[in-house]
Short mmCIF file of C-alpha atoms and ligand atoms in Angstrom, two decimals:
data_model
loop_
_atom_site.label_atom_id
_atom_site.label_comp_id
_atom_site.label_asym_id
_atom_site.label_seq_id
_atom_site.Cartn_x
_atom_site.Cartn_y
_atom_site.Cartn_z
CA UNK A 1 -25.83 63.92 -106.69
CA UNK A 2 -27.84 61.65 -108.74
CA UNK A 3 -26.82 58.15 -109.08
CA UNK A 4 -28.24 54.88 -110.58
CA UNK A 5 -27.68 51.61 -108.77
CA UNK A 6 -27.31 48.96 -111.21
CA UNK A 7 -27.87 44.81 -110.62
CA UNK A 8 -29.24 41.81 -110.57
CA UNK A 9 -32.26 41.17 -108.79
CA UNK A 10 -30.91 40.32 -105.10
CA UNK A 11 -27.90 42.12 -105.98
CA UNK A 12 -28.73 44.39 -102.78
CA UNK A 13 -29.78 47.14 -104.51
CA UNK A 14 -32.41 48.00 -102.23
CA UNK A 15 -30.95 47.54 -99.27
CA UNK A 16 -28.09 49.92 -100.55
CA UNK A 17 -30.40 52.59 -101.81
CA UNK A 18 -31.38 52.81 -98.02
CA UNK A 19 -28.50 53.46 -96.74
CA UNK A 20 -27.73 55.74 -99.50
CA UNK A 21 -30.51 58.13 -98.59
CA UNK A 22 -29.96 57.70 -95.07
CA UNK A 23 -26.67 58.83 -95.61
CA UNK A 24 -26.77 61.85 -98.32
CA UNK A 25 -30.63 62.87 -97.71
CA UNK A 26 -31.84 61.85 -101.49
CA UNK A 27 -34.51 60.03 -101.87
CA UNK A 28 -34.51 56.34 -103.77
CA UNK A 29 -36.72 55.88 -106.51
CA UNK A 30 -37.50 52.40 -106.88
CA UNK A 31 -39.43 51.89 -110.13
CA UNK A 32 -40.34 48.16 -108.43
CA UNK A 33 -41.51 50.18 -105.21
CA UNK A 34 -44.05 52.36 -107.35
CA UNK A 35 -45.34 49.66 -109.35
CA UNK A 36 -46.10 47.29 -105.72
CA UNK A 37 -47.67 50.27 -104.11
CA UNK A 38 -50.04 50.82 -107.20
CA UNK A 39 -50.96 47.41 -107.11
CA UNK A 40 -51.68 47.30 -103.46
CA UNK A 41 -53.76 49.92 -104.26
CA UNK A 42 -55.56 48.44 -107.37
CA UNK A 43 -54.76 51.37 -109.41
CA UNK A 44 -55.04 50.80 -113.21
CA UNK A 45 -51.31 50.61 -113.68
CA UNK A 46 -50.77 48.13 -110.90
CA UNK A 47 -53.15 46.35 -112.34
CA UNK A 48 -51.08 46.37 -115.84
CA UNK A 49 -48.12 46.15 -114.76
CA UNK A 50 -48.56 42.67 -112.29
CA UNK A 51 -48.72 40.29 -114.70
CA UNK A 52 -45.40 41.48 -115.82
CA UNK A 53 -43.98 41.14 -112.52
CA UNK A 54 -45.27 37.81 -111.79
CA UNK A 55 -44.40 36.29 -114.54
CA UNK A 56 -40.62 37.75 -113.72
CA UNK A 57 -40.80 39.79 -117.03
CA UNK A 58 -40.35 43.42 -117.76
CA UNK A 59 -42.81 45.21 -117.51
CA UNK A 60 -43.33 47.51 -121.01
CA UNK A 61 -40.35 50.60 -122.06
CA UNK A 62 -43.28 53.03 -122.72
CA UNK A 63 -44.90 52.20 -119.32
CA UNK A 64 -41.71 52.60 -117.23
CA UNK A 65 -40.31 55.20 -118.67
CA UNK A 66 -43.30 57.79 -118.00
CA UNK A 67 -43.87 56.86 -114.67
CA UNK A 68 -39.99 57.08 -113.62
CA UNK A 69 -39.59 60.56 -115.28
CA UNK A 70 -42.33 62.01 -114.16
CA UNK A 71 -40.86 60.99 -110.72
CA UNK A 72 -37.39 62.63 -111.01
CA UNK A 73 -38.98 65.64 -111.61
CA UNK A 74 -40.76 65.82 -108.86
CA UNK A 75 -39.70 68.59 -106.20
CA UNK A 76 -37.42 66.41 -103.86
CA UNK A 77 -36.05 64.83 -106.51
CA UNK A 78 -34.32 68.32 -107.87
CA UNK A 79 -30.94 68.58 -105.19
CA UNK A 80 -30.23 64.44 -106.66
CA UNK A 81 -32.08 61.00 -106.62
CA UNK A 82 -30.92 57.75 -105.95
CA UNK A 83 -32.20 55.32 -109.33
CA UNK A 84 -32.83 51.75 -107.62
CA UNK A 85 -34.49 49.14 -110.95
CA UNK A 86 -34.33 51.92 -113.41
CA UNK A 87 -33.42 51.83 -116.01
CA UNK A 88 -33.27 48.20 -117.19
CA UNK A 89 -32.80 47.98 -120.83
CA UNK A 90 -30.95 50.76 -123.35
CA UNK A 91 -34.05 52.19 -124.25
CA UNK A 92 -34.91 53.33 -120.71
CA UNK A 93 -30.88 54.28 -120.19
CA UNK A 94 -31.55 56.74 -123.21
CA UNK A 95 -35.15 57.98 -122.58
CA UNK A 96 -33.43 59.03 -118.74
CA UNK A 97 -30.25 60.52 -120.64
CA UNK A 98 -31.88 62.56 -123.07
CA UNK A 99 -34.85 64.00 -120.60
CA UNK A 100 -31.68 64.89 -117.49
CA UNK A 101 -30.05 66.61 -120.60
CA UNK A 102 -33.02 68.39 -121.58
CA UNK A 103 -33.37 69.81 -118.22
CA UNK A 104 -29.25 70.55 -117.74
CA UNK A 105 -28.84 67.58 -115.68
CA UNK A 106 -26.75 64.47 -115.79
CA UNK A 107 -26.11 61.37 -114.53
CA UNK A 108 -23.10 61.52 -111.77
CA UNK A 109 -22.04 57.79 -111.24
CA UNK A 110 -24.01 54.27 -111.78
CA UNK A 111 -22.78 51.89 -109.08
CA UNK A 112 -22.83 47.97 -110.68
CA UNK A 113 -23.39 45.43 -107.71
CA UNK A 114 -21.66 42.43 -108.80
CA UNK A 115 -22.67 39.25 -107.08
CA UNK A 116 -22.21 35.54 -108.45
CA UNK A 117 -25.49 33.81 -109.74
CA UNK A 118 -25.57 31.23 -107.46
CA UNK A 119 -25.62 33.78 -104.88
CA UNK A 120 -28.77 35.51 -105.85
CA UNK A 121 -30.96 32.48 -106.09
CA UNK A 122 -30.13 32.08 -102.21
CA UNK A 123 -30.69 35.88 -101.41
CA UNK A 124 -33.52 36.37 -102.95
CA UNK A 125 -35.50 32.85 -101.76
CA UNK A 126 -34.78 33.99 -98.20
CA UNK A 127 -35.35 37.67 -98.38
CA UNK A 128 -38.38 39.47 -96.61
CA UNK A 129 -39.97 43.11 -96.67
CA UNK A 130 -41.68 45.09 -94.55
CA UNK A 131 -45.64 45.23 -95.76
CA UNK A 132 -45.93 48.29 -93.62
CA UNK A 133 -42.70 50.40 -94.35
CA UNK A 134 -40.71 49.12 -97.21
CA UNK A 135 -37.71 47.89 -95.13
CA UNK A 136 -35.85 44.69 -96.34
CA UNK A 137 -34.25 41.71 -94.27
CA UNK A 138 -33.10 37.96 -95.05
CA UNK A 139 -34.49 34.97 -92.89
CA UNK A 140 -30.17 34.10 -92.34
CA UNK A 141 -27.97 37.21 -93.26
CA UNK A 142 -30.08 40.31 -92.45
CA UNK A 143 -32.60 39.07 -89.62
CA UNK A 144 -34.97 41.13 -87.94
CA UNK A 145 -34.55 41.55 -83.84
CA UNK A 146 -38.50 39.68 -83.47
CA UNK A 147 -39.21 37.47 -85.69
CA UNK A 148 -41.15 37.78 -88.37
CA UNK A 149 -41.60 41.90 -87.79
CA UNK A 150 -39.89 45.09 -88.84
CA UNK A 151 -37.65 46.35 -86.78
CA UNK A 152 -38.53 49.92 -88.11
CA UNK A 153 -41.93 50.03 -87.57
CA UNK A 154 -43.47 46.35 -86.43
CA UNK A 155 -44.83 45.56 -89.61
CA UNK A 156 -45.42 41.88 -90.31
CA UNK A 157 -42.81 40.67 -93.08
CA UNK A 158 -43.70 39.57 -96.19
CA UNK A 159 -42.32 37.31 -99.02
CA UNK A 160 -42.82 39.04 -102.33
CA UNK A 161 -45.28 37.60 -104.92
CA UNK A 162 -41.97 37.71 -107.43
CA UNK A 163 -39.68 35.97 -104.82
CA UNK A 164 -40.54 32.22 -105.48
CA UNK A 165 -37.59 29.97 -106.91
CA UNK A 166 -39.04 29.79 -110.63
CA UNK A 167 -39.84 33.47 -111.34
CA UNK A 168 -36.34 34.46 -109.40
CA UNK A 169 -34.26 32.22 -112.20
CA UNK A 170 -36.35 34.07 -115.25
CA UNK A 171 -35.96 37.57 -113.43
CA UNK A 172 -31.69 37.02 -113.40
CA UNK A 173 -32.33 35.73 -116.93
CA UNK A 174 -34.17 39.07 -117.77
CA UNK A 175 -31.49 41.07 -116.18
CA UNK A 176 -27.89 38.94 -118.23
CA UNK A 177 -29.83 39.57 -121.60
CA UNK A 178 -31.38 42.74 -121.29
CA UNK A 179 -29.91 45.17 -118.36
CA UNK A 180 -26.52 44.00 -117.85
CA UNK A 181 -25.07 45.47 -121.27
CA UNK A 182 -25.84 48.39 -119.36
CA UNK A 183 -22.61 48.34 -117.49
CA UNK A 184 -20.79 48.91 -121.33
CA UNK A 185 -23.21 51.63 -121.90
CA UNK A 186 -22.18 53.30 -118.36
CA UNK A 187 -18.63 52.13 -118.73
CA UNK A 188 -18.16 54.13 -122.06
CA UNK A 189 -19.63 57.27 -120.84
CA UNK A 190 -17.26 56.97 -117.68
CA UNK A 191 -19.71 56.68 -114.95
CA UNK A 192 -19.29 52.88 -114.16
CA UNK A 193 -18.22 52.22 -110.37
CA UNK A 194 -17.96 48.35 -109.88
CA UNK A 195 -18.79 47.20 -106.17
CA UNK A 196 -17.66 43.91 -105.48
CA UNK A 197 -19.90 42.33 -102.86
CA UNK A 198 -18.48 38.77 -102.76
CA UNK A 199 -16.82 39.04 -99.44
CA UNK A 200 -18.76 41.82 -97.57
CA UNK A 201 -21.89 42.14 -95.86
CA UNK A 202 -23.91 45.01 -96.20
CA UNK A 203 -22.07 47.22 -94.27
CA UNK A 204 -18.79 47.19 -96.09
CA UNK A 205 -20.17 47.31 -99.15
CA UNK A 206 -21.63 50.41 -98.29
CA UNK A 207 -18.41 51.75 -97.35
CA UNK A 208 -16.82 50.53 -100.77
CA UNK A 209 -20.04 52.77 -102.10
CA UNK A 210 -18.89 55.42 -100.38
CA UNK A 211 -15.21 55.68 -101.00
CA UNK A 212 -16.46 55.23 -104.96
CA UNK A 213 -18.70 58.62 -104.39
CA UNK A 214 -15.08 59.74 -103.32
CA UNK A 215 -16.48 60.17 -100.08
P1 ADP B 301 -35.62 43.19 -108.40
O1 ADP B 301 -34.54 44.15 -108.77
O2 ADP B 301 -35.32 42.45 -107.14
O3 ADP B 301 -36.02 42.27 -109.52
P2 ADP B 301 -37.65 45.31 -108.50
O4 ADP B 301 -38.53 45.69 -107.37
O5 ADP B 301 -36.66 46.32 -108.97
O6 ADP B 301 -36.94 43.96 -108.04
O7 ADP B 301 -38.55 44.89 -109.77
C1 ADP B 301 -39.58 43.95 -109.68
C2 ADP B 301 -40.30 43.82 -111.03
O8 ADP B 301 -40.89 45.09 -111.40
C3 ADP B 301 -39.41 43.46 -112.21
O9 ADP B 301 -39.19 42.08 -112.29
C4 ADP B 301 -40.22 44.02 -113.38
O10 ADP B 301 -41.29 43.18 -113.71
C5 ADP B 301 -40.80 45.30 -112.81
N1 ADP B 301 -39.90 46.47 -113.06
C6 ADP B 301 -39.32 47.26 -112.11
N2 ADP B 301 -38.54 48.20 -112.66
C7 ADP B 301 -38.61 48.01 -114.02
C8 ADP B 301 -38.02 48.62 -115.15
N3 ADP B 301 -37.17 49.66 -115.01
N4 ADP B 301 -38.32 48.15 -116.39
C9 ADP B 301 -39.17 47.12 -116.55
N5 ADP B 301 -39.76 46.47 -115.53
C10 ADP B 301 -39.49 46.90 -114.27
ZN1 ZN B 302 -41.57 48.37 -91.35
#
């Protein structure tokens, strides 16, 4: 099975993708993930790519598009992968397209998280992630049993550099003019699954997920 997850920034996407992989054993690739641990580790592409990210922007086609390829063809990648911030403009969409079809794979279903604007801002101000671990929780809607650490693993939570108010409005900005005409894109190819999270917590939107994987 290899899926995209498609959506705004605070859209969930994440915290989906972990359940996802919980639930069908394939791992998420978060091209936001790889670039945050390479700049935690001062590598030179962290080092390129967090400007970018600070600023809210995207960071360059050529750049992401290498590093998330290589990635799907990694060894645990090859029974399906779980696509959580790639790809994010029709450039990466075909770059992925053309290198599964090179290698007699495919694309099974992109699943668009649609969430109201207004929504996001609030989401995103108040979310938190584990520095140790990865895992994600929200000050209000998703917090952890101590406060302040993971429930996972104890971590400390963190607020992500690209969290604050001003570079949250340019990242949705980023998204309505250059990744959401990738639900037409997916929509014409028949691989669009619309999850409406309006009403639902995370929970039943991963069981809306589900029943769209037809499971
Ligand atoms: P979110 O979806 O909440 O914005 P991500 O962790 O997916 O968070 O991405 C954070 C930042 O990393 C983006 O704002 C962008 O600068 C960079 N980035 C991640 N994935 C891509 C991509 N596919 N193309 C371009 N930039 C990316
Ligand atoms: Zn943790």
């Amino acid at each position: 099975m290899n899926l995209i997850v498609l959506g705004a920034p605070g859209s969930g996407k994440g915290t989906q993708a972990a359940k996802l992989t919980k639930r069908f054993g394939i791992p998420a690739v978060s091209t936001g993930d790889i670039f945050r641990a390479n700049i935690a580790k001062g590598t030179a592409l962290g080092k390129e790519a967090k400007g970018y990210m600070d600023r809210g922007e995207l960071v360059p086609d050529a750049i992401v598009i290498a590093i998330a390829l290589d990635r799907i063809d990694e060894a645990d990648c090859r029974a399906g992968f779980l696509l959580d911030g790639f790809p994010r403009t029709t450039e990466q969409a075909d770059a992925l397209g053309a290198h599964l079809a090179a290698a007699g794979r495919a694309i099974d279903k992109v699943l668009l998280m649609e969430v109201p604007t207004e929504e996001l801002v609030r989401r995103i101000t108040g979310r938190r992630v584990c520095g140790a671990c990865g895992a994600s929780y929200h000050v209000t809607d998703i917090p952890p049993a101590r406060e302040g650490l993971c429930d996972v693993c104890g971590g400390a939570l963190q607020r992500r550099d690209d969290d604050a108010e001003e570079t949250v409005r340019n990242r949705i900005e980023v998204y309505n003019e250059n990744t959401a005409p990738l639900a037409a894109y997916y929509e014409k190819k028949n691989l669009l699954a619309r999850i409406g999270t309006e009403t639902a917590g995370p929970d039943a939107v991963f069981a809306e997920i589900v029943k769209a994987l037809g499971g």
